[in-house]
Short mmCIF file of C-alpha atoms in Angstrom, two decimals:
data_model
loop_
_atom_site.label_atom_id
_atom_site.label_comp_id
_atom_site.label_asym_id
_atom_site.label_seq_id
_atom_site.Cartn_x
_atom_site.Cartn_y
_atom_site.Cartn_z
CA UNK A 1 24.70 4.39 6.98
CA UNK A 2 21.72 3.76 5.14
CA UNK A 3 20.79 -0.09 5.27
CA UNK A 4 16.96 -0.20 4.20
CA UNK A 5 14.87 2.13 1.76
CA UNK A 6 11.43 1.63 1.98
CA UNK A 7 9.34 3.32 -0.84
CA UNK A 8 5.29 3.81 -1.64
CA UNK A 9 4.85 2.74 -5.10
CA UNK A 10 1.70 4.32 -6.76
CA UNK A 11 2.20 8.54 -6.43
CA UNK A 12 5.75 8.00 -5.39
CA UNK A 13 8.07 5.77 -7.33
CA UNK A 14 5.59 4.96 -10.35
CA UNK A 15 5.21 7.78 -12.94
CA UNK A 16 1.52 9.65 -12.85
CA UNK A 17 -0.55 7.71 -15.15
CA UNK A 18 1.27 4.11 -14.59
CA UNK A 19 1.61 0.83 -13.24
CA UNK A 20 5.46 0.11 -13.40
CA UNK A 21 8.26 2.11 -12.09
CA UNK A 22 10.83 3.75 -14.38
CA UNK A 23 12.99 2.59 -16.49
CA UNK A 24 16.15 2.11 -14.78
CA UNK A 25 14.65 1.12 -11.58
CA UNK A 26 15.57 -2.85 -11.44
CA UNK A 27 18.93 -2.09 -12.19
CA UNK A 28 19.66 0.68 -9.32
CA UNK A 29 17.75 -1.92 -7.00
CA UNK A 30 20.67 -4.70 -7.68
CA UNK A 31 23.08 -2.03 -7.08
CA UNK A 32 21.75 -0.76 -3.80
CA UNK A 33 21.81 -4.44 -2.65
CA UNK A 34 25.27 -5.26 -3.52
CA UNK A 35 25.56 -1.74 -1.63
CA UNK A 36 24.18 -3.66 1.29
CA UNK A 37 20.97 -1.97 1.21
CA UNK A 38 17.90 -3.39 0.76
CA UNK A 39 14.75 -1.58 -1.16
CA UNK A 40 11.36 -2.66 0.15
CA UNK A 41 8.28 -1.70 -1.92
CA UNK A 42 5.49 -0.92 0.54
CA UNK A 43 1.97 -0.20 -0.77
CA UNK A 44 -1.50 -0.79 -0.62
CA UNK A 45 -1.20 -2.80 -3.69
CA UNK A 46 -1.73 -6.57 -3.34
CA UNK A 47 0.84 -9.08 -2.71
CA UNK A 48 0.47 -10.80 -6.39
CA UNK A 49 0.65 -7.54 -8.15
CA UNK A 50 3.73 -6.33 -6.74
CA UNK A 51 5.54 -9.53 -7.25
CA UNK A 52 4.77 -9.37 -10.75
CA UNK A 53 5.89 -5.75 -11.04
CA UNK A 54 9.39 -6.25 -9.13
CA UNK A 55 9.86 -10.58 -10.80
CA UNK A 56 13.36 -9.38 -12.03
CA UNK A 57 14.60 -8.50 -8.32
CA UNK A 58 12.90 -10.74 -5.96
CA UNK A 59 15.64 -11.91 -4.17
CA UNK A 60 17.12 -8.69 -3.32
CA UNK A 61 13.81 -7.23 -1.84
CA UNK A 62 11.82 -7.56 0.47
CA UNK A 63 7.45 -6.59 0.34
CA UNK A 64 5.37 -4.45 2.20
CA UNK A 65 1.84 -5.46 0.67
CA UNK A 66 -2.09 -4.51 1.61
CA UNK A 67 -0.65 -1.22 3.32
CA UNK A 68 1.18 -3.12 6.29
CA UNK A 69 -1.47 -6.02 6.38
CA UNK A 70 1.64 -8.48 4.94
CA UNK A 71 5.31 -8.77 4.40
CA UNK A 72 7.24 -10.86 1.90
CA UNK A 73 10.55 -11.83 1.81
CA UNK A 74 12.87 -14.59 0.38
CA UNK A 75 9.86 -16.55 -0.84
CA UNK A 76 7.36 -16.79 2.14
CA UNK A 77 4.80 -14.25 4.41
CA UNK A 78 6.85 -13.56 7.05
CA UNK A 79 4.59 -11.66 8.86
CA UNK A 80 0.64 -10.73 8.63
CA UNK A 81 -1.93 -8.42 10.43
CA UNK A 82 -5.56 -9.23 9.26
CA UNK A 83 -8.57 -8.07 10.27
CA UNK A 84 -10.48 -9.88 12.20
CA UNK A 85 -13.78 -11.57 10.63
CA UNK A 86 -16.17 -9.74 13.22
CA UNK A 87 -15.26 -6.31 11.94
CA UNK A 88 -15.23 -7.39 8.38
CA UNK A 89 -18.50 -8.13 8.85
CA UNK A 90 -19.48 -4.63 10.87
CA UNK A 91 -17.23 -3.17 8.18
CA UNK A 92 -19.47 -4.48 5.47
CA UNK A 93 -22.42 -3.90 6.84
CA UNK A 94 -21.65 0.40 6.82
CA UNK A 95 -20.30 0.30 3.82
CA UNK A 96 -23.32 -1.70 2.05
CA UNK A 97 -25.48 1.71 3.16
CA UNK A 98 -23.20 4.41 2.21
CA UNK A 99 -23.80 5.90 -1.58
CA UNK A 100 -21.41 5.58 -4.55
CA UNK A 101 -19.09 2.90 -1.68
CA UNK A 102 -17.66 -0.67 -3.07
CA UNK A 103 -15.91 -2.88 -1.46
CA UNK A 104 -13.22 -5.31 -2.33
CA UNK A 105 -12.03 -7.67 0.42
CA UNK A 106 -7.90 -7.89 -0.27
CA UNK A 107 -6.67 -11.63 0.81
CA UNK A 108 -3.30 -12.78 0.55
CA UNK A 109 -3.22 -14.13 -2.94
CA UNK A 110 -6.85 -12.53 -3.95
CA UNK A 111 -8.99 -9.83 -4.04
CA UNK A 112 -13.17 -10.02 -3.73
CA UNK A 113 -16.03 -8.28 -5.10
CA UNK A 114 -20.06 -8.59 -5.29
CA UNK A 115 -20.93 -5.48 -6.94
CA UNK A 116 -22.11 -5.54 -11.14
CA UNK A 117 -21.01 -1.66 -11.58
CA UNK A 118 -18.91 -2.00 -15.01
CA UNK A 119 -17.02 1.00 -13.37
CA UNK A 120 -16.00 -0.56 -10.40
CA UNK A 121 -14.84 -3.73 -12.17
CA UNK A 122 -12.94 -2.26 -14.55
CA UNK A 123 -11.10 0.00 -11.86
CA UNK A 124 -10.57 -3.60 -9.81
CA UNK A 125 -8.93 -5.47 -12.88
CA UNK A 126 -6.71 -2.69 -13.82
CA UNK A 127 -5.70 -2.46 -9.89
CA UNK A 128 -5.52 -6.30 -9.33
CA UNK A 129 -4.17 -8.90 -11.09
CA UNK A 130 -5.65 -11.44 -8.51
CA UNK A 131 -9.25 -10.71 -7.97
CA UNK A 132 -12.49 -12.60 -8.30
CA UNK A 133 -16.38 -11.90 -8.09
CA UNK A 134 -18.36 -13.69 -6.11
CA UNK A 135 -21.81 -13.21 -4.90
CA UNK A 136 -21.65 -12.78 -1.11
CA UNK A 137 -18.84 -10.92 0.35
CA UNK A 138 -20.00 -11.85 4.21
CA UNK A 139 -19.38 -15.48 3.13
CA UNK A 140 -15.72 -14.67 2.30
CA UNK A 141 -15.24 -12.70 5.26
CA UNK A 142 -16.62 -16.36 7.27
CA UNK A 143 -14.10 -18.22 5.30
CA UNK A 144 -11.16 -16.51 4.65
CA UNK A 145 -8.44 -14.69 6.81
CA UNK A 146 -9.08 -10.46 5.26
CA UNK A 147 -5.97 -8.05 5.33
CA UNK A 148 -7.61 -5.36 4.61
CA UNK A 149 -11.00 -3.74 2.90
CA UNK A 150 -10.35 -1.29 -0.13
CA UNK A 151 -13.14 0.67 -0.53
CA UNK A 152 -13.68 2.44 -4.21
CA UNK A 153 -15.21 5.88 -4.21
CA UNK A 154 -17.20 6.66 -6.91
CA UNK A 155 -17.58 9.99 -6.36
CA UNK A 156 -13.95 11.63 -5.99
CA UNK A 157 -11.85 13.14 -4.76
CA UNK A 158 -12.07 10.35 -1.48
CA UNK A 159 -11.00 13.47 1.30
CA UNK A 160 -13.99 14.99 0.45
CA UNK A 161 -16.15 12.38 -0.15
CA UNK A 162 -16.03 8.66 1.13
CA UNK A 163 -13.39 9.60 3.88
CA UNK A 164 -16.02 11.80 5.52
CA UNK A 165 -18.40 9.65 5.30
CA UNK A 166 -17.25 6.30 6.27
CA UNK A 167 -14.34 7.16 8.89
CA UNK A 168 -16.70 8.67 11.71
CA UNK A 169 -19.23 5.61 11.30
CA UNK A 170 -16.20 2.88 10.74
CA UNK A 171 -15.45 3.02 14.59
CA UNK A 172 -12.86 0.90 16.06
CA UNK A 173 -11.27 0.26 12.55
CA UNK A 174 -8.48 2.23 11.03
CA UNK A 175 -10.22 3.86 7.80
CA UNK A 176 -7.33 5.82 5.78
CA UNK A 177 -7.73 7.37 2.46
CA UNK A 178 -5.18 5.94 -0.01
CA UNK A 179 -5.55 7.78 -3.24
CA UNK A 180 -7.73 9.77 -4.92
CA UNK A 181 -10.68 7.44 -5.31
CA UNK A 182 -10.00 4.45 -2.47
CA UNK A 183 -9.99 4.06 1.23
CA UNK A 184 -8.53 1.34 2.98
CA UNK A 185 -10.32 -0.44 5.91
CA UNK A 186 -8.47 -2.41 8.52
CA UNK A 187 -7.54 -3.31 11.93
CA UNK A 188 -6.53 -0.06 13.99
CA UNK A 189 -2.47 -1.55 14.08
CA UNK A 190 -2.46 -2.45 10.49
CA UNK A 191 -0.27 0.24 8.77
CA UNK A 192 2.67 0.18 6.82
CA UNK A 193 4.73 1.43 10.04
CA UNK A 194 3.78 -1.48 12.05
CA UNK A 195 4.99 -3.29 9.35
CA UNK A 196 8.23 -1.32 8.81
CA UNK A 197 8.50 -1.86 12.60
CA UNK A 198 8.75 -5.83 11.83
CA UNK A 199 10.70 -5.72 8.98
CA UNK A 200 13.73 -3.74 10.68
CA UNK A 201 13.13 -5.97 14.02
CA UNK A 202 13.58 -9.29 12.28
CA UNK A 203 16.71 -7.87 9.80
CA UNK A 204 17.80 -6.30 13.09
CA UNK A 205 17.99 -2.41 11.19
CA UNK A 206 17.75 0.29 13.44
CA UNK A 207 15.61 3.02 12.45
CA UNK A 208 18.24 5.63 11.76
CA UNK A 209 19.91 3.15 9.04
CA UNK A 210 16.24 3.17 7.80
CA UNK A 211 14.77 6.00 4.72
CA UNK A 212 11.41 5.88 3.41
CA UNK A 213 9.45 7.68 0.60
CA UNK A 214 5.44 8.90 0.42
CA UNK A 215 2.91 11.03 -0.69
CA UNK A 216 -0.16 9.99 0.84
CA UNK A 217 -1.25 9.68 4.48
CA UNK A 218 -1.67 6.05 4.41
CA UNK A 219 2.15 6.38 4.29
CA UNK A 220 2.16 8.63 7.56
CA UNK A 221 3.20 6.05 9.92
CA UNK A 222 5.51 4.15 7.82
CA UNK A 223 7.20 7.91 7.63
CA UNK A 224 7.24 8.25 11.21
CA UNK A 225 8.79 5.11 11.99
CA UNK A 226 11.82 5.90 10.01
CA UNK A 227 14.47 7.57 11.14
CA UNK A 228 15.18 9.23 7.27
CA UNK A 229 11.41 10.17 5.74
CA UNK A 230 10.97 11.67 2.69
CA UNK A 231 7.56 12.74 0.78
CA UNK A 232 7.61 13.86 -2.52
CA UNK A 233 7.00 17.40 -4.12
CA UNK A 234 3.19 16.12 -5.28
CA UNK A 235 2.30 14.96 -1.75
CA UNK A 236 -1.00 15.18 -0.11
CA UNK A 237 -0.57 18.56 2.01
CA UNK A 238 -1.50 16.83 5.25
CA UNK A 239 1.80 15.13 5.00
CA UNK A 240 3.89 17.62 3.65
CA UNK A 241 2.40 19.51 6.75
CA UNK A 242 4.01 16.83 8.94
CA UNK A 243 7.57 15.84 7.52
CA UNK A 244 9.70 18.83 5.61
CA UNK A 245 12.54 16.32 3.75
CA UNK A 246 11.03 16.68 0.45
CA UNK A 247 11.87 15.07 -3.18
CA UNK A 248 10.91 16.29 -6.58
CA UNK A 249 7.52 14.75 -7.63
CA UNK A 250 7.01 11.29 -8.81
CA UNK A 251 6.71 12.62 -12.00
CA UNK A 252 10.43 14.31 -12.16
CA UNK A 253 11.71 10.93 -10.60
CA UNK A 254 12.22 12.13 -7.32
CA UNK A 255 12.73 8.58 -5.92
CA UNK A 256 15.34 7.95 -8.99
CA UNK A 257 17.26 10.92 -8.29
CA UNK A 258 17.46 10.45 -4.64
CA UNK A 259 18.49 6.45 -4.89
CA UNK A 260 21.28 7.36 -7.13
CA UNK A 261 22.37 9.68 -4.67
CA UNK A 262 23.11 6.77 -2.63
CA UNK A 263 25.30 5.00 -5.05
#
């Protein structure tokens, strides 16, 4: 039996083109839980944003936020994987020299940027509801404790262009693309299966009562920690390549369709 769904959010469960997930979706959540299964957003989004998104079903969730760097659940962090400040710094420093590259520096309950590009901004306040300029990112990374670094590419598609460039020179850090035009920059055990790993420890789930949706390869180990992984039909091919269970596209509501299967 089925006791935990864990699902990626953007290019998953949300529609193409949005920020929310269908219509519907709250009330199939409640239902799963009464069910005794619990649904666990897990995305590289950060921790404010998706508590916004899901406010009508927070306690019958739990959070994977920052692409494994945090989970929430019944109110508090209950577990967190930052980065340490020394690589933030090296991580800065590579990214600083690499064309069309910006940085954000994802915190717990805030995101940071330096950079004046209206293009950039306006990508970061459409992305994060919690986010704030400031005018020396190596002073955050002294200050405050960094889950992850979200790079924006402004020169897509990222596979072809920042992840080339940045992963070989990044070394020592886990540098995943995570959409179309970001990368995500972290600690090499940072990932949302580590963090799947923890949630199902401390609710004490094995991993065949465990299914969980993707369709990029920042979701690659939370699929292959889970003993039911799905992708959906408009997956990145490198992890269709890898796991074959496959729902219709985020567009068709494959997520939808497949949670009222369990009901």
């Amino acid at each position: 039996m089925i006791k935990l769904i864990a699902s990626d959010l953007d290019g998953t469960l949300f529609p193409p083109h949005t920020c929310a997930p269908p219509e519907g979706t709250f009330e199939l959540i409640e239902k799963l839980y009464n069910k005794g299964i619990l649904f666990v957003p897990a995305s590289g989004r950060q921790l404010p944003d998706i508590l916004k998104i899901f406010a009508p079903v927070l306690d019958k969730i739990a959070i994977i936020a920052e692409n494994g760097g945090l989970i929430w659940y019944r109110g508090e962090i209950i577990y967190s994987n930052p980065t340490p400040k020394e690589d933030v710094e090296f991580a800065l420093e590579i990214i600083g020299k690499a064309e069309g590259m910006y940085p954000l520096l994802s915190c717990a309950d805030c995101a940071y940027y330096e950079s004046d590009n209206e293009a950039f901004i306006k990508v970061v306040k459409r992305s994060y509801s919690s986010c704030k300029k400031v005018e020396n990112l190596h002073k955050i990374a002294t200050e405050k404790q960094v889950v992850k670094i979200s790079v924006w590419d402004e020169k897509p598609p990222c596979a072809e262009h920042g992840g080339p460039t940045l992963q070989p020179a990044l070394t020592g850090l886990r540098t995943i693309v995570s959409g179309y035009d970001w990368l995500d920059v972290s600690c090499l055990n940072a990932n949302k299966g580590e963090a799947l790993k923890a949630l199902l420890k401390k609710l004490e789930i094995m991993s065949v009562e465990c299914e969980a949706y993707g369709d990029h390869m920042n979701d690659y180990e939370m699929l292959s920690v889970c003993g039911n992984p799905f992708v959906t039909a408009n997956a990145f091919k490198g992890l269709k390549d890898k796991f074959k269970n496959e729902l219709p596209s985020n567009a068709e509501g494959g997520v939808i369709i497949r949670l009222k299967e369990h009901l």
